Amino acid sequence: MIPKVLTIAGSDSGGGAGIQADIKTFQELDVYGMSAITALTAQNTLGVQSVYSIPIDMILEQLASIHEDLRPDALKTGMLFSSFIIEAVSDKIKEYGWGNLVVDPVMIAKGGAMLLQEDAIKAIREKLLPLAKVTTPNIPEAEVLTEMTLDTMERRRKAAKILQSLGSESVVIKGGHGEGDTLIDLLYDGVSFIEFKSDRIHTRHTHGTGCTFAAAIASFLAKGQSVDIAVKNAKQFIQKAIENELGIGGGHGPTNHWAHRKASVSL
Ligand SMILES: Nc1ncnc2c1ncn2[C@@H]1O[C@H](COP(=O)(O)OP(=O)(O)OP(=O)(O)O)[C@@H](O)[C@H]1O
Ligand SMILES: Cc1ncc(CO)c(N)n1
């Protein structure tokens, strides 16, 4: 049977990030995509124009509808907006016994708009991370979660250990916001570190890279891959998607979700 994957995230009207990026990724990776929408954003490649949080009862009804009929083989969380939503969603993930959870702790959009209220950091640490199979912060998010400055690989390794000790089985600190021409995504599984390196692509079209990367990891986990292989394949998928940018919009444009079809490697 086809693996089923759920995204619990915000909608991006511009189609490059959030629910839209996740569903496109699921489709491209041959898994069945489902969604529970937590917030609506009026957004394009230039920025986020407004945010509207979905009433909590409606978020819970979406999760209940999925639970009653369609058990996910993996799921990911993206924009959860408030501590109230994080707590309610975490309780349901636990109650429903959903495994293979990828937590993308979305905080700020590329243009600087807040996608998470400041008092919600504690809820991510205490309620969501303990349920995660993989947590995928970018460098600024890992800095907020650990209250550390992460300007060296040594510090990032320390931060990954701290996040793992909060309960996430594995942690990937993504290197998109780092320096230099080689970009390193750092995976820690509680035992050892793996560095996934790639050439940094010099482009402004990186809107939704984090969402796409986490959605790809969830898709590969749903297919039964181990975390290290799922991260390796997700990294390859996002690299192709950035390399083959679409040139859409006047700001931070979206990535190309179907670029992997041109790749010689099969995922
Ligand atoms: N310029 C780039 N060239 C190559 N890979 C990149 C580039 N920028 C990001 N990536 C890759 O994309 C993935 C997401 O990384 P990033 O650190 O940008 O996440 P993010 O900030 O959460 O993204 P977003 O907020 O746009 O969704 C990682 O696997 C990272 O290595
Ligand atoms: C809805 C949404 N989720 C996540 C991000 C982060 O890329 C975004 N810009 N918008």
PDB file of C-alpha atoms and ligand atoms in Angstrom:
ATOM      1  CA  MET A   1       0.000   0.000   0.000  1.00  0.00           C
ATOM      2  CA  ILE A   2       1.133   3.541  -0.675  1.00  0.00           C
ATOM      3  CA  PRO A   3       2.656   5.194   2.429  1.00  0.00           C
ATOM      4  CA  LYS A   4       0.534   8.026   3.873  1.00  0.00           C
ATOM      5  CA  VAL A   5       2.180  11.202   5.166  1.00  0.00           C
ATOM      6  CA  LEU A   6       0.568  14.068   7.088  1.00  0.00           C
ATOM      7  CA  THR A   7       1.691  17.678   7.341  1.00  0.00           C
ATOM      8  CA  ILE A   8       0.484  19.845  10.227  1.00  0.00           C
ATOM      9  CA  ALA A   9       1.480  23.338   9.132  1.00  0.00           C
ATOM     10  CA  GLY A  10       0.482  26.751   7.833  1.00  0.00           C
ATOM     11  CA  SER A  11      -0.734  27.574   4.344  1.00  0.00           C
ATOM     12  CA  ASP A  12       1.425  29.765   2.069  1.00  0.00           C
ATOM     13  CA  SER A  13      -0.792  31.440  -0.536  1.00  0.00           C
ATOM     14  CA  GLY A  14       2.308  31.932  -2.709  1.00  0.00           C
ATOM     15  CA  GLY A  15       2.728  28.160  -2.954  1.00  0.00           C
ATOM     16  CA  GLY A  16       6.441  27.973  -2.114  1.00  0.00           C
ATOM     17  CA  ALA A  17       6.492  27.032   1.570  1.00  0.00           C
ATOM     18  CA  GLY A  18       4.216  25.535   4.228  1.00  0.00           C
ATOM     19  CA  ILE A  19       1.431  23.097   3.361  1.00  0.00           C
ATOM     20  CA  GLN A  20       1.814  23.731  -0.373  1.00  0.00           C
ATOM     21  CA  ALA A  21       5.552  22.871  -0.418  1.00  0.00           C
ATOM     22  CA  ASP A  22       4.873  19.795   1.701  1.00  0.00           C
ATOM     23  CA  ILE A  23       2.112  18.410  -0.496  1.00  0.00           C
ATOM     24  CA  LYS A  24       4.176  19.005  -3.662  1.00  0.00           C
ATOM     25  CA  THR A  25       7.060  17.135  -2.053  1.00  0.00           C
ATOM     26  CA  PHE A  26       4.846  14.224  -0.988  1.00  0.00           C
ATOM     27  CA  GLN A  27       3.434  13.961  -4.495  1.00  0.00           C
ATOM     28  CA  GLU A  28       6.893  13.971  -6.083  1.00  0.00           C
ATOM     29  CA  LEU A  29       8.162  11.313  -3.710  1.00  0.00           C
ATOM     30  CA  ASP A  30       5.264   8.940  -4.380  1.00  0.00           C
ATOM     31  CA  VAL A  31       3.605   9.073  -0.989  1.00  0.00           C
ATOM     32  CA  TYR A  32      -0.018   9.967  -0.248  1.00  0.00           C
ATOM     33  CA  GLY A  33      -0.189  13.479   1.219  1.00  0.00           C
ATOM     34  CA  MET A  34      -2.637  14.713   3.879  1.00  0.00           C
ATOM     35  CA  SER A  35      -2.838  18.025   5.732  1.00  0.00           C
ATOM     36  CA  ALA A  36      -4.085  19.674   8.902  1.00  0.00           C
ATOM     37  CA  ILE A  37      -3.858  23.448   8.500  1.00  0.00           C
ATOM     38  CA  THR A  38      -2.914  25.482  11.588  1.00  0.00           C
ATOM     39  CA  ALA A  39      -2.781  28.987  10.111  1.00  0.00           C
ATOM     40  CA  LEU A  40      -3.378  30.861   6.881  1.00  0.00           C
ATOM     41  CA  THR A  41      -0.777  33.264   5.601  1.00  0.00           C
ATOM     42  CA  ALA A  42      -1.264  35.832   2.864  1.00  0.00           C
ATOM     43  CA  GLN A  43       2.223  35.448   1.475  1.00  0.00           C
ATOM     44  CA  ASN A  44       4.262  35.720  -1.709  1.00  0.00           C
ATOM     45  CA  THR A  45       7.953  35.705  -2.611  1.00  0.00           C
ATOM     46  CA  LEU A  46       8.271  39.274  -1.277  1.00  0.00           C
ATOM     47  CA  GLY A  47       7.122  38.460   2.250  1.00  0.00           C
ATOM     48  CA  VAL A  48       4.217  37.656   4.555  1.00  0.00           C
ATOM     49  CA  GLN A  49       1.415  40.209   4.316  1.00  0.00           C
ATOM     50  CA  SER A  50      -0.813  38.741   7.054  1.00  0.00           C
ATOM     51  CA  VAL A  51      -1.332  35.741   9.309  1.00  0.00           C
ATOM     52  CA  TYR A  52      -4.610  34.253  10.531  1.00  0.00           C
ATOM     53  CA  SER A  53      -4.565  31.485  13.110  1.00  0.00           C
ATOM     54  CA  ILE A  54      -7.133  28.697  12.633  1.00  0.00           C
ATOM     55  CA  PRO A  55      -9.407  28.128  15.681  1.00  0.00           C
ATOM     56  CA  ILE A  56      -8.053  25.290  17.796  1.00  0.00           C
ATOM     57  CA  ASP A  57     -11.260  23.214  17.559  1.00  0.00           C
ATOM     58  CA  MET A  58     -10.960  23.179  13.783  1.00  0.00           C
ATOM     59  CA  ILE A  59      -7.323  22.077  13.958  1.00  0.00           C
ATOM     60  CA  LEU A  60      -8.305  19.249  16.287  1.00  0.00           C
ATOM     61  CA  GLU A  61     -11.208  18.255  14.040  1.00  0.00           C
ATOM     62  CA  GLN A  62      -8.840  17.894  11.095  1.00  0.00           C
ATOM     63  CA  LEU A  63      -6.585  15.634  13.166  1.00  0.00           C
ATOM     64  CA  ALA A  64      -9.573  13.586  14.402  1.00  0.00           C
ATOM     65  CA  SER A  65     -10.868  13.110  10.845  1.00  0.00           C
ATOM     66  CA  ILE A  66      -7.485  11.773   9.778  1.00  0.00           C
ATOM     67  CA  HIS A  67      -7.179   9.580  12.862  1.00  0.00           C
ATOM     68  CA  GLU A  68     -10.578   7.976  12.339  1.00  0.00           C
ATOM     69  CA  ASP A  69      -9.825   6.852   8.801  1.00  0.00           C
ATOM     70  CA  LEU A  70      -6.274   7.388   7.560  1.00  0.00           C
ATOM     71  CA  ARG A  71      -3.390   6.477   9.854  1.00  0.00           C
ATOM     72  CA  PRO A  72      -0.234   8.331   8.760  1.00  0.00           C
ATOM     73  CA  ASP A  73       2.975   6.306   8.334  1.00  0.00           C
ATOM     74  CA  ALA A  74       4.915   9.508   9.046  1.00  0.00           C
ATOM     75  CA  LEU A  75       4.105  13.142   9.740  1.00  0.00           C
ATOM     76  CA  LYS A  76       5.782  16.520   9.935  1.00  0.00           C
ATOM     77  CA  THR A  77       4.976  19.722  11.747  1.00  0.00           C
ATOM     78  CA  GLY A  78       5.790  23.160  10.356  1.00  0.00           C
ATOM     79  CA  MET A  79       4.282  26.512  11.360  1.00  0.00           C
ATOM     80  CA  LEU A  80       2.341  25.943  14.593  1.00  0.00           C
ATOM     81  CA  PHE A  81       2.144  29.634  15.560  1.00  0.00           C
ATOM     82  CA  SER A  82       1.209  29.533  19.281  1.00  0.00           C
ATOM     83  CA  SER A  83       1.963  27.568  22.430  1.00  0.00           C
ATOM     84  CA  PHE A  84      -1.738  26.755  22.604  1.00  0.00           C
ATOM     85  CA  ILE A  85      -1.631  25.040  19.171  1.00  0.00           C
ATOM     86  CA  ILE A  86       1.678  23.283  19.945  1.00  0.00           C
ATOM     87  CA  GLU A  87       0.305  21.855  23.173  1.00  0.00           C
ATOM     88  CA  ALA A  88      -2.975  20.674  21.637  1.00  0.00           C
ATOM     89  CA  VAL A  89      -1.286  19.152  18.565  1.00  0.00           C
ATOM     90  CA  SER A  90       1.369  17.436  20.696  1.00  0.00           C
ATOM     91  CA  ASP A  91      -1.298  15.894  22.947  1.00  0.00           C
ATOM     92  CA  LYS A  92      -3.128  14.475  19.918  1.00  0.00           C
ATOM     93  CA  ILE A  93       0.014  13.079  18.263  1.00  0.00           C
ATOM     94  CA  LYS A  94       0.709  11.294  21.548  1.00  0.00           C
ATOM     95  CA  GLU A  95      -2.877  10.121  22.071  1.00  0.00           C
ATOM     96  CA  TYR A  96      -3.171   8.790  18.501  1.00  0.00           C
ATOM     97  CA  GLY A  97       0.217   7.065  18.783  1.00  0.00           C
ATOM     98  CA  TRP A  98       1.526   8.581  15.532  1.00  0.00           C
ATOM     99  CA  GLY A  99       5.206   7.771  14.974  1.00  0.00           C
ATOM    100  CA  ASN A 100       7.891   8.929  12.520  1.00  0.00           C
ATOM    101  CA  LEU A 101       7.347  12.577  13.500  1.00  0.00           C
ATOM    102  CA  VAL A 102       9.581  15.175  11.849  1.00  0.00           C
ATOM    103  CA  VAL A 103       9.496  18.506  13.706  1.00  0.00           C
ATOM    104  CA  ASP A 104      10.506  21.542  11.658  1.00  0.00           C
ATOM    105  CA  PRO A 105      10.476  24.255  14.358  1.00  0.00           C
ATOM    106  CA  VAL A 106       9.438  27.097  12.043  1.00  0.00           C
ATOM    107  CA  MET A 107       9.871  30.512  13.669  1.00  0.00           C
ATOM    108  CA  ILE A 108      10.574  33.280  11.158  1.00  0.00           C
ATOM    109  CA  ALA A 109       9.909  33.567   7.399  1.00  0.00           C
ATOM    110  CA  LYS A 110      12.747  34.577   5.023  1.00  0.00           C
ATOM    111  CA  GLY A 111      11.499  38.182   4.941  1.00  0.00           C
ATOM    112  CA  GLY A 112      11.530  38.414   8.763  1.00  0.00           C
ATOM    113  CA  ALA A 113       7.835  37.833   9.590  1.00  0.00           C
ATOM    114  CA  MET A 114       7.160  35.976  12.853  1.00  0.00           C
ATOM    115  CA  LEU A 115       5.465  32.623  12.235  1.00  0.00           C
ATOM    116  CA  LEU A 116       5.667  31.606  15.902  1.00  0.00           C
ATOM    117  CA  GLN A 117       4.790  33.623  18.970  1.00  0.00           C
ATOM    118  CA  GLU A 118       7.764  34.201  21.279  1.00  0.00           C
ATOM    119  CA  ASP A 119       6.225  32.477  24.294  1.00  0.00           C
ATOM    120  CA  ALA A 120       5.796  29.269  22.280  1.00  0.00           C
ATOM    121  CA  ILE A 121       9.477  28.236  22.383  1.00  0.00           C
ATOM    122  CA  LYS A 122       9.002  26.528  25.751  1.00  0.00           C
ATOM    123  CA  ALA A 123       6.135  24.421  24.365  1.00  0.00           C
ATOM    124  CA  ILE A 124       8.296  23.271  21.436  1.00  0.00           C
ATOM    125  CA  ARG A 125      11.056  22.239  23.816  1.00  0.00           C
ATOM    126  CA  GLU A 126       8.867  20.547  26.389  1.00  0.00           C
ATOM    127  CA  LYS A 127       5.877  19.142  24.473  1.00  0.00           C
ATOM    128  CA  LEU A 128       6.881  18.572  20.858  1.00  0.00           C
ATOM    129  CA  LEU A 129      10.575  17.615  20.862  1.00  0.00           C
ATOM    130  CA  PRO A 130      10.038  14.598  23.149  1.00  0.00           C
ATOM    131  CA  LEU A 131       7.729  13.110  20.474  1.00  0.00           C
ATOM    132  CA  ALA A 132      10.060  13.694  17.517  1.00  0.00           C
ATOM    133  CA  LYS A 133      11.973  11.128  15.524  1.00  0.00           C
ATOM    134  CA  VAL A 134      13.873  13.955  13.819  1.00  0.00           C
ATOM    135  CA  THR A 135      13.958  17.695  14.557  1.00  0.00           C
ATOM    136  CA  THR A 136      15.263  19.971  11.802  1.00  0.00           C
ATOM    137  CA  PRO A 137      16.076  23.495  13.072  1.00  0.00           C
ATOM    138  CA  ASN A 138      17.975  25.944  10.899  1.00  0.00           C
ATOM    139  CA  ILE A 139      20.860  27.697  12.659  1.00  0.00           C
ATOM    140  CA  PRO A 140      18.840  30.673  14.051  1.00  0.00           C
ATOM    141  CA  GLU A 141      16.105  28.297  15.300  1.00  0.00           C
ATOM    142  CA  ALA A 142      18.692  26.056  16.993  1.00  0.00           C
ATOM    143  CA  GLU A 143      20.161  29.203  18.591  1.00  0.00           C
ATOM    144  CA  VAL A 144      16.773  30.181  20.019  1.00  0.00           C
ATOM    145  CA  LEU A 145      16.010  26.648  21.233  1.00  0.00           C
ATOM    146  CA  THR A 146      19.397  26.217  22.957  1.00  0.00           C
ATOM    147  CA  GLU A 147      20.085  29.880  23.857  1.00  0.00           C
ATOM    148  CA  MET A 148      23.562  29.463  22.342  1.00  0.00           C
ATOM    149  CA  THR A 149      25.452  31.258  19.569  1.00  0.00           C
ATOM    150  CA  LEU A 150      26.153  28.664  16.880  1.00  0.00           C
ATOM    151  CA  ASP A 151      28.922  30.182  14.795  1.00  0.00           C
ATOM    152  CA  THR A 152      31.183  27.092  14.750  1.00  0.00           C
ATOM    153  CA  MET A 153      30.663  23.386  13.967  1.00  0.00           C
ATOM    154  CA  GLU A 154      31.854  22.569  17.462  1.00  0.00           C
ATOM    155  CA  ARG A 155      29.054  24.659  18.992  1.00  0.00           C
ATOM    156  CA  ARG A 156      26.517  23.157  16.565  1.00  0.00           C
ATOM    157  CA  ARG A 157      27.554  19.688  17.673  1.00  0.00           C
ATOM    158  CA  LYS A 158      27.003  20.733  21.295  1.00  0.00           C
ATOM    159  CA  ALA A 159      23.601  22.238  20.411  1.00  0.00           C
ATOM    160  CA  ALA A 160      22.552  19.060  18.581  1.00  0.00           C
ATOM    161  CA  LYS A 161      23.396  17.061  21.714  1.00  0.00           C
ATOM    162  CA  ILE A 162      21.323  19.422  23.870  1.00  0.00           C
ATOM    163  CA  LEU A 163      18.309  19.195  21.527  1.00  0.00           C
ATOM    164  CA  GLN A 164      18.641  15.427  21.390  1.00  0.00           C
ATOM    165  CA  SER A 165      18.704  15.303  25.193  1.00  0.00           C
ATOM    166  CA  LEU A 166      15.344  17.132  25.224  1.00  0.00           C
ATOM    167  CA  GLY A 167      13.824  14.000  23.702  1.00  0.00           C
ATOM    168  CA  SER A 168      14.094  14.194  19.912  1.00  0.00           C
ATOM    169  CA  GLU A 169      15.607  10.867  18.807  1.00  0.00           C
ATOM    170  CA  SER A 170      17.713  12.589  16.115  1.00  0.00           C
ATOM    171  CA  VAL A 171      18.484  16.199  15.278  1.00  0.00           C
ATOM    172  CA  VAL A 172      19.559  17.830  12.017  1.00  0.00           C
ATOM    173  CA  ILE A 173      20.940  21.357  12.346  1.00  0.00           C
ATOM    174  CA  LYS A 174      20.599  22.670   8.795  1.00  0.00           C
ATOM    175  CA  GLY A 175      23.392  24.748   7.354  1.00  0.00           C
ATOM    176  CA  GLY A 176      21.494  27.065   5.000  1.00  0.00           C
ATOM    177  CA  HIS A 177      22.152  30.086   7.226  1.00  0.00           C
ATOM    178  CA  GLY A 178      25.838  29.240   7.745  1.00  0.00           C
ATOM    179  CA  GLU A 179      28.856  30.777   6.046  1.00  0.00           C
ATOM    180  CA  GLY A 180      31.089  29.582   3.233  1.00  0.00           C
ATOM    181  CA  ASP A 181      30.722  27.794  -0.069  1.00  0.00           C
ATOM    182  CA  THR A 182      30.299  24.362   1.498  1.00  0.00           C
ATOM    183  CA  LEU A 183      27.029  23.927   3.279  1.00  0.00           C
ATOM    184  CA  ILE A 184      26.807  21.345   6.063  1.00  0.00           C
ATOM    185  CA  ASP A 185      23.646  19.792   7.500  1.00  0.00           C
ATOM    186  CA  LEU A 186      24.660  18.151  10.787  1.00  0.00           C
ATOM    187  CA  LEU A 187      22.827  14.978  11.903  1.00  0.00           C
ATOM    188  CA  TYR A 188      23.138  13.652  15.450  1.00  0.00           C
ATOM    189  CA  ASP A 189      21.360  10.423  16.415  1.00  0.00           C
ATOM    190  CA  GLY A 190      22.358  10.257  20.062  1.00  0.00           C
ATOM    191  CA  VAL A 191      25.489   8.248  19.276  1.00  0.00           C
ATOM    192  CA  SER A 192      27.350   9.773  16.370  1.00  0.00           C
ATOM    193  CA  PHE A 193      27.422  12.739  14.018  1.00  0.00           C
ATOM    194  CA  ILE A 194      27.067  12.646  10.239  1.00  0.00           C
ATOM    195  CA  GLU A 195      27.857  15.735   8.166  1.00  0.00           C
ATOM    196  CA  PHE A 196      25.900  16.058   4.908  1.00  0.00           C
ATOM    197  CA  LYS A 197      27.886  18.454   2.764  1.00  0.00           C
ATOM    198  CA  SER A 198      26.928  20.183  -0.469  1.00  0.00           C
ATOM    199  CA  ASP A 199      27.983  23.156  -2.555  1.00  0.00           C
ATOM    200  CA  ARG A 200      26.167  26.312  -1.512  1.00  0.00           C
ATOM    201  CA  ILE A 201      24.045  27.488  -4.456  1.00  0.00           C
ATOM    202  CA  HIS A 202      24.150  31.262  -4.826  1.00  0.00           C
ATOM    203  CA  THR A 203      20.520  32.130  -5.465  1.00  0.00           C
ATOM    204  CA  ARG A 204      17.694  34.157  -3.926  1.00  0.00           C
ATOM    205  CA  HIS A 205      15.242  31.343  -4.727  1.00  0.00           C
ATOM    206  CA  THR A 206      15.322  29.482  -1.413  1.00  0.00           C
ATOM    207  CA  HIS A 207      11.780  30.096  -0.188  1.00  0.00           C
ATOM    208  CA  GLY A 208      10.427  26.966   1.527  1.00  0.00           C
ATOM    209  CA  THR A 209      13.677  24.984   1.492  1.00  0.00           C
ATOM    210  CA  GLY A 210      13.232  23.997   5.135  1.00  0.00           C
ATOM    211  CA  CYS A 211       9.623  22.845   4.633  1.00  0.00           C
ATOM    212  CA  THR A 212      10.550  20.832   1.556  1.00  0.00           C
ATOM    213  CA  PHE A 213      13.539  19.223   3.289  1.00  0.00           C
ATOM    214  CA  ALA A 214      11.458  18.150   6.328  1.00  0.00           C
ATOM    215  CA  ALA A 215       8.600  16.911   4.111  1.00  0.00           C
ATOM    216  CA  ALA A 216      11.096  14.837   2.124  1.00  0.00           C
ATOM    217  CA  ILE A 217      12.541  13.304   5.307  1.00  0.00           C
ATOM    218  CA  ALA A 218       8.995  12.380   6.451  1.00  0.00           C
ATOM    219  CA  SER A 219       8.268  10.826   3.026  1.00  0.00           C
ATOM    220  CA  PHE A 220      11.400   8.677   3.127  1.00  0.00           C
ATOM    221  CA  LEU A 221      10.702   7.607   6.729  1.00  0.00           C
ATOM    222  CA  ALA A 222       7.178   6.605   5.667  1.00  0.00           C
ATOM    223  CA  LYS A 223       8.758   4.370   3.025  1.00  0.00           C
ATOM    224  CA  GLY A 224      10.666   2.582   5.773  1.00  0.00           C
ATOM    225  CA  GLN A 225      14.082   4.218   5.386  1.00  0.00           C
ATOM    226  CA  SER A 226      16.337   4.756   8.395  1.00  0.00           C
ATOM    227  CA  VAL A 227      16.896   8.347   9.561  1.00  0.00           C
ATOM    228  CA  ASP A 228      20.407   8.669   8.082  1.00  0.00           C
ATOM    229  CA  ILE A 229      19.315   7.412   4.660  1.00  0.00           C
ATOM    230  CA  ALA A 230      16.135   9.537   4.743  1.00  0.00           C
ATOM    231  CA  VAL A 231      18.195  12.674   5.520  1.00  0.00           C
ATOM    232  CA  LYS A 232      20.733  11.813   2.803  1.00  0.00           C
ATOM    233  CA  ASN A 233      17.967  11.414   0.224  1.00  0.00           C
ATOM    234  CA  ALA A 234      16.130  14.550   1.403  1.00  0.00           C
ATOM    235  CA  LYS A 235      19.341  16.546   1.083  1.00  0.00           C
ATOM    236  CA  GLN A 236      19.764  15.304  -2.489  1.00  0.00           C
ATOM    237  CA  PHE A 237      16.140  16.198  -3.266  1.00  0.00           C
ATOM    238  CA  ILE A 238      16.408  19.779  -1.927  1.00  0.00           C
ATOM    239  CA  GLN A 239      19.769  20.331  -3.627  1.00  0.00           C
ATOM    240  CA  LYS A 240      18.198  19.523  -7.024  1.00  0.00           C
ATOM    241  CA  ALA A 241      15.143  21.649  -6.219  1.00  0.00           C
ATOM    242  CA  ILE A 242      17.327  24.694  -5.440  1.00  0.00           C
ATOM    243  CA  GLU A 243      19.732  24.130  -8.345  1.00  0.00           C
ATOM    244  CA  ASN A 244      16.870  24.133 -10.846  1.00  0.00           C
ATOM    245  CA  GLU A 245      15.124  27.270  -9.558  1.00  0.00           C
ATOM    246  CA  LEU A 246      11.980  28.377 -11.346  1.00  0.00           C
ATOM    247  CA  GLY A 247      12.726  32.103 -11.324  1.00  0.00           C
ATOM    248  CA  ILE A 248       9.209  32.837 -10.062  1.00  0.00           C
ATOM    249  CA  GLY A 249       8.354  36.085  -8.230  1.00  0.00           C
ATOM    250  CA  GLY A 250      10.271  39.251  -7.446  1.00  0.00           C
ATOM    251  CA  GLY A 251      11.687  38.172  -4.071  1.00  0.00           C
ATOM    252  CA  HIS A 252      12.742  34.860  -2.499  1.00  0.00           C
ATOM    253  CA  GLY A 253      11.273  32.518  -5.102  1.00  0.00           C
ATOM    254  CA  PRO A 254      10.208  28.892  -4.585  1.00  0.00           C
ATOM    255  CA  THR A 255      12.283  25.810  -5.331  1.00  0.00           C
ATOM    256  CA  ASN A 256      11.596  23.366  -8.149  1.00  0.00           C
ATOM    257  CA  HIS A 257       9.923  20.309  -6.660  1.00  0.00           C
ATOM    258  CA  TRP A 258      10.038  18.234  -9.807  1.00  0.00           C
ATOM    259  CA  ALA A 259      13.727  18.847 -10.583  1.00  0.00           C
ATOM    260  CA  HIS A 260      14.645  15.424  -9.191  1.00  0.00           C
ATOM    261  CA  ARG A 261      12.954  13.832 -12.205  1.00  0.00           C
ATOM    262  CA  LYS A 262      15.927  15.041 -14.231  1.00  0.00           C
ATOM    263  CA  ALA A 263      18.405  13.562 -11.741  1.00  0.00           C
ATOM    264  CA  SER A 264      20.298  10.475 -12.768  1.00  0.00           C
ATOM    265  CA  VAL A 265      19.962   8.985  -9.282  1.00  0.00           C
ATOM    266  CA  SER A 266      16.636   7.481  -8.286  1.00  0.00           C
ATOM    267  CA  LEU A 267      15.403   8.352  -4.776  1.00  0.00           C
TER     268      LEU A 267
HETATM  269  N1  LIG B   1      21.903  28.125  -0.914  1.00  0.00           N
HETATM  270  C1  LIG B   1      21.756  26.820  -0.700  1.00  0.00           C
HETATM  271  N2  LIG B   1      22.426  25.919  -1.453  1.00  0.00           N
HETATM  272  C2  LIG B   1      22.290  24.581  -1.230  1.00  0.00           C
HETATM  273  N3  LIG B   1      21.473  24.069  -0.279  1.00  0.00           N
HETATM  274  C3  LIG B   1      20.785  24.906   0.511  1.00  0.00           C
HETATM  275  C4  LIG B   1      20.871  26.325   0.340  1.00  0.00           C
HETATM  276  N4  LIG B   1      20.056  26.926   1.249  1.00  0.00           N
HETATM  277  C5  LIG B   1      19.485  25.925   1.944  1.00  0.00           C
HETATM  278  N5  LIG B   1      19.927  24.711   1.517  1.00  0.00           N
HETATM  279  C6  LIG B   1      19.510  23.397   2.027  1.00  0.00           C
HETATM  280  O1  LIG B   1      18.110  23.452   2.181  1.00  0.00           O
HETATM  281  C7  LIG B   1      17.696  22.823   3.398  1.00  0.00           C
HETATM  282  C8  LIG B   1      16.998  23.862   4.270  1.00  0.00           C
HETATM  283  O2  LIG B   1      17.993  24.673   4.871  1.00  0.00           O
HETATM  284  P1  LIG B   1      17.777  26.087   5.531  1.00  0.00           P
HETATM  285  O3  LIG B   1      18.827  26.212   6.583  1.00  0.00           O
HETATM  286  O4  LIG B   1      17.740  27.141   4.473  1.00  0.00           O
HETATM  287  O5  LIG B   1      16.324  25.929   6.146  1.00  0.00           O
HETATM  288  P2  LIG B   1      15.258  26.999   6.550  1.00  0.00           P
HETATM  289  O6  LIG B   1      15.907  28.290   6.909  1.00  0.00           O
HETATM  290  O7  LIG B   1      14.432  26.345   7.592  1.00  0.00           O
HETATM  291  O8  LIG B   1      14.406  27.210   5.228  1.00  0.00           O
HETATM  292  P3  LIG B   1      13.026  28.064   5.015  1.00  0.00           P
HETATM  293  O9  LIG B   1      12.803  28.908   6.234  1.00  0.00           O
HETATM  294  O10 LIG B   1      13.235  28.843   3.761  1.00  0.00           O
HETATM  295  O11 LIG B   1      11.952  27.068   4.808  1.00  0.00           O
HETATM  296  C9  LIG B   1      18.974  22.244   4.012  1.00  0.00           C
HETATM  297  O12 LIG B   1      19.112  20.891   3.640  1.00  0.00           O
HETATM  298  C10 LIG B   1      20.075  23.094   3.418  1.00  0.00           C
HETATM  299  O13 LIG B   1      21.282  22.389   3.352  1.00  0.00           O
HETATM  300  C1  LIG B   2       3.253  28.950   6.029  1.00  0.00           C
HETATM  301  C2  LIG B   2       4.730  28.980   6.103  1.00  0.00           C
HETATM  302  N1  LIG B   2       5.364  27.982   6.750  1.00  0.00           N
HETATM  303  C3  LIG B   2       6.719  27.978   6.829  1.00  0.00           C
HETATM  304  C4  LIG B   2       7.469  28.987   6.259  1.00  0.00           C
HETATM  305  C5  LIG B   2       8.971  28.998   6.384  1.00  0.00           C
HETATM  306  O1  LIG B   2       9.588  28.863   5.187  1.00  0.00           O
HETATM  307  C6  LIG B   2       6.748  30.019   5.570  1.00  0.00           C
HETATM  308  N2  LIG B   2       7.410  31.045   4.966  1.00  0.00           N
HETATM  309  N3  LIG B   2       5.401  29.981   5.511  1.00  0.00           N
END
